[in-house]
PDB file of C-alpha atoms in Angstrom:
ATOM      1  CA  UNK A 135      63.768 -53.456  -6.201  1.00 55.00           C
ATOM      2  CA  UNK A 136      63.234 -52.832  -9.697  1.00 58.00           C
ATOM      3  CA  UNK A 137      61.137 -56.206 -10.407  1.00 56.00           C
ATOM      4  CA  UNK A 138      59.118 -55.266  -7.521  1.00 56.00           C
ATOM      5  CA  UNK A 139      58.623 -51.752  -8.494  1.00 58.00           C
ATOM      6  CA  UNK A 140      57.493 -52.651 -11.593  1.00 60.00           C
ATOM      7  CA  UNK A 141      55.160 -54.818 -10.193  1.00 58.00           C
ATOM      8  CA  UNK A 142      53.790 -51.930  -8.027  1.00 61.00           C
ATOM      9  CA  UNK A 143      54.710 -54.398  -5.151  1.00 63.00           C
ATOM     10  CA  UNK A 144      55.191 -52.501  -1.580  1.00 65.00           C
ATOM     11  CA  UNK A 145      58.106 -52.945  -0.237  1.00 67.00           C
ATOM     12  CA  UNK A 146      59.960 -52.957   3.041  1.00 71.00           C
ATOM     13  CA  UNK A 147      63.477 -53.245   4.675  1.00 74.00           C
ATOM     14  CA  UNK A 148      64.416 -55.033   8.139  1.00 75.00           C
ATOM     15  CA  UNK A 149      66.554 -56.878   9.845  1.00 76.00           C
ATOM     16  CA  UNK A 150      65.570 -60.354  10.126  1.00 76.00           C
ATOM     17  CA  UNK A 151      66.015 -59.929  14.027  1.00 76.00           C
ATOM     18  CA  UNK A 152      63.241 -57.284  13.792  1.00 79.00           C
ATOM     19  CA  UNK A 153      60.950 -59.352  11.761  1.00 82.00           C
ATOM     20  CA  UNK A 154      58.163 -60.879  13.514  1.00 83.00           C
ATOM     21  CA  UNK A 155      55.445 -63.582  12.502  1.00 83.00           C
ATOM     22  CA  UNK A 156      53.240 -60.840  11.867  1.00 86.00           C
ATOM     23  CA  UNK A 157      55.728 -59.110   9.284  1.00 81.00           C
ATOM     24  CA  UNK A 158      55.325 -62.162   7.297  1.00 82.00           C
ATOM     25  CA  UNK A 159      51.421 -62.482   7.087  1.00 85.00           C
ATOM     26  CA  UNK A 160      49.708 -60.891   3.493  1.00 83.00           C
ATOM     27  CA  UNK A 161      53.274 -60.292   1.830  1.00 84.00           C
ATOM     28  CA  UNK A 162      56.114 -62.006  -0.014  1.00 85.00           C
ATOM     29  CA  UNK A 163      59.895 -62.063   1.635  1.00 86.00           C
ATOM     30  CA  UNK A 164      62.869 -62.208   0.578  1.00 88.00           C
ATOM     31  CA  UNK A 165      65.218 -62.852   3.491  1.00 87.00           C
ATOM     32  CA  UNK A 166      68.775 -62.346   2.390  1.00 89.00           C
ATOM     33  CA  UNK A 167      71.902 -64.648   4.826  1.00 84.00           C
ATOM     34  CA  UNK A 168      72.178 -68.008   6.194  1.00 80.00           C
ATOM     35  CA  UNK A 169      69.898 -69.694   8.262  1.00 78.00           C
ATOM     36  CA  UNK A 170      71.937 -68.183  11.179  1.00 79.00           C
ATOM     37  CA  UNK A 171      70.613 -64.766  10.480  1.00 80.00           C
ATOM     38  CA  UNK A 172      67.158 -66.023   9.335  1.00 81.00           C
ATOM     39  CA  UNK A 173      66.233 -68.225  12.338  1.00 79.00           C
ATOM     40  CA  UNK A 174      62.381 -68.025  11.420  1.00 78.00           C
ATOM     41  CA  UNK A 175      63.261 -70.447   8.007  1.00 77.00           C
ATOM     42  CA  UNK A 176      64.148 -73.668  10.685  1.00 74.00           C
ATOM     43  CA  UNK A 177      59.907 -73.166  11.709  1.00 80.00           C
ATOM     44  CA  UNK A 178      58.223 -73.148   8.631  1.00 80.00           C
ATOM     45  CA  UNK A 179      56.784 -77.181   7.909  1.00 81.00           C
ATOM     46  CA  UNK A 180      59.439 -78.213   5.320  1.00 86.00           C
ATOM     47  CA  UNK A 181      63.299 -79.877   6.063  1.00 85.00           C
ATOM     48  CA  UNK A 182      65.738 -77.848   4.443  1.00 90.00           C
ATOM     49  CA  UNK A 183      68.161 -79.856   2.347  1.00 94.00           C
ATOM     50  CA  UNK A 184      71.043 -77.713   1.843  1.00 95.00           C
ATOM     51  CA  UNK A 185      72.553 -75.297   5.003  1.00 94.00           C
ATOM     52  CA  UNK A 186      75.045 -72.364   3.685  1.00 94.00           C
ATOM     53  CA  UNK A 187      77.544 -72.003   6.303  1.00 90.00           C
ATOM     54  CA  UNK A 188      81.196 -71.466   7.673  1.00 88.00           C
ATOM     55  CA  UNK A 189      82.579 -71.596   3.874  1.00 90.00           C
ATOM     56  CA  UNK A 190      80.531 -73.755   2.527  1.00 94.00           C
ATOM     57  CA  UNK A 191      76.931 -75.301   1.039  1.00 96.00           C
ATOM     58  CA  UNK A 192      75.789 -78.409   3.690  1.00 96.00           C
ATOM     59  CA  UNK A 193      73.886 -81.294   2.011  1.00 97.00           C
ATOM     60  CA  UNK A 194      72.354 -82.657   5.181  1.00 94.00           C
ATOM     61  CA  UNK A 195      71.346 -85.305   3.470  1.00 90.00           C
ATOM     62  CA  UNK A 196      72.885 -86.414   0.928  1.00 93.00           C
ATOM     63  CA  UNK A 197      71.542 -88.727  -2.175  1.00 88.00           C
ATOM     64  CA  UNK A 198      73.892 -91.822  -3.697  1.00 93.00           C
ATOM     65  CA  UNK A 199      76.476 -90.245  -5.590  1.00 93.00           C
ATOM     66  CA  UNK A 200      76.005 -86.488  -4.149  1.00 93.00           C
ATOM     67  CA  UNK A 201      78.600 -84.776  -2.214  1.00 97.00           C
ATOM     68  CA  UNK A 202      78.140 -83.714   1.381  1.00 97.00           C
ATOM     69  CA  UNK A 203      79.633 -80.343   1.421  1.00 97.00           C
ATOM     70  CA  UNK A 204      80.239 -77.373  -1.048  1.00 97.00           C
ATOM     71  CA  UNK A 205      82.734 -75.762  -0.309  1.00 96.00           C
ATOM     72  CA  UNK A 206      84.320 -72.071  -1.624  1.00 94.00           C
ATOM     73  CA  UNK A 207      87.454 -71.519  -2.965  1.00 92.00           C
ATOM     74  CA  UNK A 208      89.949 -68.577  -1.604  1.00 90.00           C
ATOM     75  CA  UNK A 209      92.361 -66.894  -2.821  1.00 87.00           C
ATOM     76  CA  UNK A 210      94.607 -67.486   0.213  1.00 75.00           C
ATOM     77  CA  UNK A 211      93.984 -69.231   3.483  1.00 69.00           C
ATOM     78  CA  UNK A 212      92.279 -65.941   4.615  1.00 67.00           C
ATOM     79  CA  UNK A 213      91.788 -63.985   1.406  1.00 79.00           C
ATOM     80  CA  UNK A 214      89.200 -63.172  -0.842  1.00 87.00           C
ATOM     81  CA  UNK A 215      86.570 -65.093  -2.206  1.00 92.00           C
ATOM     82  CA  UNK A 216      86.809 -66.656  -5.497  1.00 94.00           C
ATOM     83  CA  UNK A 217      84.115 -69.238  -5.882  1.00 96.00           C
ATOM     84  CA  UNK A 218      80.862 -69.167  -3.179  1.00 95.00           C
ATOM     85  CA  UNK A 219      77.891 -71.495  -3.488  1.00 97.00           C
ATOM     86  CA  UNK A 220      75.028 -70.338  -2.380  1.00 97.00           C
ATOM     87  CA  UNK A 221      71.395 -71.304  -1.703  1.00 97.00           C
ATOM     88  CA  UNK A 222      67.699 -70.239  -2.999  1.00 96.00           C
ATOM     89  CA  UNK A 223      65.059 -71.365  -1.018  1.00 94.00           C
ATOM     90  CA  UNK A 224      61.699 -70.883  -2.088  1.00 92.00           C
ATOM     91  CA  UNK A 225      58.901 -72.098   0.806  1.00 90.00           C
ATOM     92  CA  UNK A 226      55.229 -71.128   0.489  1.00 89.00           C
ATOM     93  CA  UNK A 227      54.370 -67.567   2.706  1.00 85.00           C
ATOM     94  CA  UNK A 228      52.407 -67.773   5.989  1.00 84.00           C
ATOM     95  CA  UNK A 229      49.318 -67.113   3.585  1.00 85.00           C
ATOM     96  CA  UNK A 230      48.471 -69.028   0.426  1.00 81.00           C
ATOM     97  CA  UNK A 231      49.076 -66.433  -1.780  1.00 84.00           C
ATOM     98  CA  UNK A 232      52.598 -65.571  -0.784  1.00 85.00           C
ATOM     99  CA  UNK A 233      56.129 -66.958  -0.817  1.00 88.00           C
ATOM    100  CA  UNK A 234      59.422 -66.529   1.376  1.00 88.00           C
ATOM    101  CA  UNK A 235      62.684 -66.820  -0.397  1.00 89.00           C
ATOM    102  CA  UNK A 236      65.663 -66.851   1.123  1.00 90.00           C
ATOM    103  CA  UNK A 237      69.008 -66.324  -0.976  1.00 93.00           C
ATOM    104  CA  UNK A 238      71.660 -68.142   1.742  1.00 93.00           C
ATOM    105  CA  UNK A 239      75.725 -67.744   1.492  1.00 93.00           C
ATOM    106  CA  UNK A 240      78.219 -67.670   4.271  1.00 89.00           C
ATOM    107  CA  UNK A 241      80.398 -64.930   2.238  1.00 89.00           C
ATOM    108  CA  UNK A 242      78.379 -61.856   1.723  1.00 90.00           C
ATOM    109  CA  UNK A 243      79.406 -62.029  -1.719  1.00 92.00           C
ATOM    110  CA  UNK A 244      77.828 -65.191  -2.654  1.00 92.00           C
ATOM    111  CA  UNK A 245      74.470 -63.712  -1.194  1.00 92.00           C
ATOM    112  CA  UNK A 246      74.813 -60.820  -3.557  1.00 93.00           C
ATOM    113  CA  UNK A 247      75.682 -63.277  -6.643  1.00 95.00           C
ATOM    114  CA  UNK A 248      72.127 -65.317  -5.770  1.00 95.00           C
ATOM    115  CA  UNK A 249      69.984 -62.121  -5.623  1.00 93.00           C
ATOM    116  CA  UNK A 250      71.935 -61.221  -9.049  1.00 94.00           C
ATOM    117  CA  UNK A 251      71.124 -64.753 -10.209  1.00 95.00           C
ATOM    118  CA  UNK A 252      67.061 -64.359  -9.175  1.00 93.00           C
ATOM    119  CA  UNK A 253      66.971 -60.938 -11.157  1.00 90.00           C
ATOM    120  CA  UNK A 254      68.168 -62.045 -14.495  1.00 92.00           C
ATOM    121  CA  UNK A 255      65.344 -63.498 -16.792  1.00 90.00           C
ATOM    122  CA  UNK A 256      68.256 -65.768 -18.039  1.00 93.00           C
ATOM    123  CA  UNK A 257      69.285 -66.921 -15.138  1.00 94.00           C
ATOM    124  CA  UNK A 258      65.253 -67.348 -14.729  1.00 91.00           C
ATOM    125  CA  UNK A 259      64.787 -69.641 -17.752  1.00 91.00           C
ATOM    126  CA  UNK A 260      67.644 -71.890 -16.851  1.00 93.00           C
ATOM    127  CA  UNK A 261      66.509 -72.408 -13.367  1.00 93.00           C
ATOM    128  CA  UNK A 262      63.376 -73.615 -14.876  1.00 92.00           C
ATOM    129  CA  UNK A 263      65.372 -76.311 -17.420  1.00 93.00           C
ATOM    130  CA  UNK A 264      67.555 -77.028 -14.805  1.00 94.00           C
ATOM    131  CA  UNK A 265      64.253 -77.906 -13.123  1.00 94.00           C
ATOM    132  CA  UNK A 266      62.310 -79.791 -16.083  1.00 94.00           C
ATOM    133  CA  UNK A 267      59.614 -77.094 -15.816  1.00 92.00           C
ATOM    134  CA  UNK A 268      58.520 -75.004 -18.992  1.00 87.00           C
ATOM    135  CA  UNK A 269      58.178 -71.424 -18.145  1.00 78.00           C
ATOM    136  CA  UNK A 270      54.331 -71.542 -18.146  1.00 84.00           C
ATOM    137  CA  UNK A 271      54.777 -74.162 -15.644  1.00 87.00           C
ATOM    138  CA  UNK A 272      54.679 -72.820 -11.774  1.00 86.00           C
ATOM    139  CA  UNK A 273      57.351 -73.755  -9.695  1.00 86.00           C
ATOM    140  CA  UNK A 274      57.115 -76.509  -6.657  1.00 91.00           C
ATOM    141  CA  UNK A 275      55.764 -75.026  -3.804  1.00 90.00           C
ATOM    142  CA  UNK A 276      58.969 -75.585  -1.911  1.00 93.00           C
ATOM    143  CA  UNK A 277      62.498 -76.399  -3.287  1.00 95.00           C
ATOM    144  CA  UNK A 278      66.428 -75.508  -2.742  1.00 96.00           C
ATOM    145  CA  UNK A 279      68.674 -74.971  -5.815  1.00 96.00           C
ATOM    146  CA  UNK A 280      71.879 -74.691  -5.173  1.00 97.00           C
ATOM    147  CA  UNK A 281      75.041 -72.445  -7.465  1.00 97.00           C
ATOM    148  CA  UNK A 282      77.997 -71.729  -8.191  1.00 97.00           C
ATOM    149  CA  UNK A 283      78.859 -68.253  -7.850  1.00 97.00           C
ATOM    150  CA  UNK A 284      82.743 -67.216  -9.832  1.00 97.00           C
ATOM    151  CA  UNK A 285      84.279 -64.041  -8.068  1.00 94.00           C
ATOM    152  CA  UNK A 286      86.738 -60.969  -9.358  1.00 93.00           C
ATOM    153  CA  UNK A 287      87.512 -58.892  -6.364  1.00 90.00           C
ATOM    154  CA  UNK A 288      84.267 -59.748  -5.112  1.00 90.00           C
ATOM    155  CA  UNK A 289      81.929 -59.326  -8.036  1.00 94.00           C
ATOM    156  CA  UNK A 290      80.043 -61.645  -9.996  1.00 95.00           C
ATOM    157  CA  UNK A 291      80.952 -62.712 -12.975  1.00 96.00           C
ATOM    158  CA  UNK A 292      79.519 -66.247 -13.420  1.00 96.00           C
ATOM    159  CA  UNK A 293      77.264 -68.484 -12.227  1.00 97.00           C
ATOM    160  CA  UNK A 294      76.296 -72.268 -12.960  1.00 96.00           C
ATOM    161  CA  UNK A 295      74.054 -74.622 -11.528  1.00 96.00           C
ATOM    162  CA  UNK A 296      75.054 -77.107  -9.251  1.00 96.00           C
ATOM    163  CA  UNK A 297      72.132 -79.194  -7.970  1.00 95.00           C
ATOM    164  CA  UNK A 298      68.213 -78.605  -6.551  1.00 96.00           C
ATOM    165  CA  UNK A 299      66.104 -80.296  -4.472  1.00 95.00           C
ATOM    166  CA  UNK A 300      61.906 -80.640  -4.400  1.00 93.00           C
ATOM    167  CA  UNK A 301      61.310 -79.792  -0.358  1.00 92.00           C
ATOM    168  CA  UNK A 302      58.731 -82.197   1.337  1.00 83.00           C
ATOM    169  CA  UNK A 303      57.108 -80.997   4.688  1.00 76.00           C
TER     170      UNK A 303
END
C-alpha cells in the first residue's frame, strides 16, 4: 500500500469471489492466492507455466533439464513451513494500460514472502538480472518467475530465485 500511495494510485480491497470483469477494467490488480482462489487468471489469453498448489510450485510443462514440481519443505509431516515457492505472474490488464499480478503460494506464508519480494527495490533489480533486462528496460508483457521463499516461524527471511518463464498467448 505504500508504493501505491505514493503513487497516488486508488486503491481497493475484495475478495477475488467478489471481483467481477468489470472490477478489472481501467485499473491494475494485484490478486493475492493460487489459481484456486483467483479463478478469473485460467481466462485471460496466455498458458500459465507454473501452478502453486497442495505444497508445492507445478511446472506444467516442463523444459529439458527442469524439474516438474517445487515442492516446500516442513518442519514435520504437518508442521510449519520452512521453505515455500511461490509464483509472480504478471499478464497485461483488461485495458492496455494496466496489468494483473498475481503473487500465488499454497501456504499463506509463501504469498506474504512474494508480496515482500515485489516491494523491495532489491528484490526489484534482481528480478530484472535474473531476467536479462536493464532497469530502463520494461518488462515482457506476460511472464511467471518463480522463488524460493526461507521461513522462521513463518516469517521471511530469505528469498532466491529459482526460475521464470516469458508467457505466450
Amino acid at each position: 500500500t505504500r508504493l501505491l500511495t505514493e503513487q497516488r494510485a486508488p486503491t481497493s480491497v475484495k475478495r477475488s469471489r467478489n471481483l467481477s470483469w468489470e472490477d478489472l477494467k481501467g485499473r491494475n490488480v494485484v490478486l493475492l492466492g493460487s489459481q484456486k482462489y483467483n479463478p478469473q487468471i485460467l481466462k485471460f489469453p496466455y498458458q500459465p507455466k507454473f501452478e502453486a498448489d497442495r505444497g508445492r510450485v507445478t511446472n506444467l510443462n516442463p523444459a529439458p533439464g527442469e524439474p516438474s514440481e517445487y515442492r516446500h519443505v516442513f518442519e514435520g509431516k504437518f508442521a510449519a513451513v520452512l521453505e515455500a515457492y511461490s509464483v509472480i505472474s504478471v499478464y497485461p490488464g483488461i485495458d492496455p494500460t494496466t496489468r494483473l499480478t498475481a503473487l500465488a503460494c499454497s501456504a499463506n506464508e509463501g504469498t506474504g514472502g512474494a508480496a515482500e519480494y515485489v516491494t523491495r527495490p532489491d528484490m526489484m533489480k534482481e528480478m530484472f538480472e535474473k531476467m536479462g533486462l536493464r532497469p530502463e528496460e520494461p518488462l515482457p508483457a506476460a511472464f511467471q518467475y518463480v522463488i524460493k521463499v526461507k521461513l522462521n516461524e513463518g516469517v521471511p527471511v530469505q528469498f532466491s530465485y529459482v526460475t521464470h518463464h516469458i508467457l505466450a498467448k
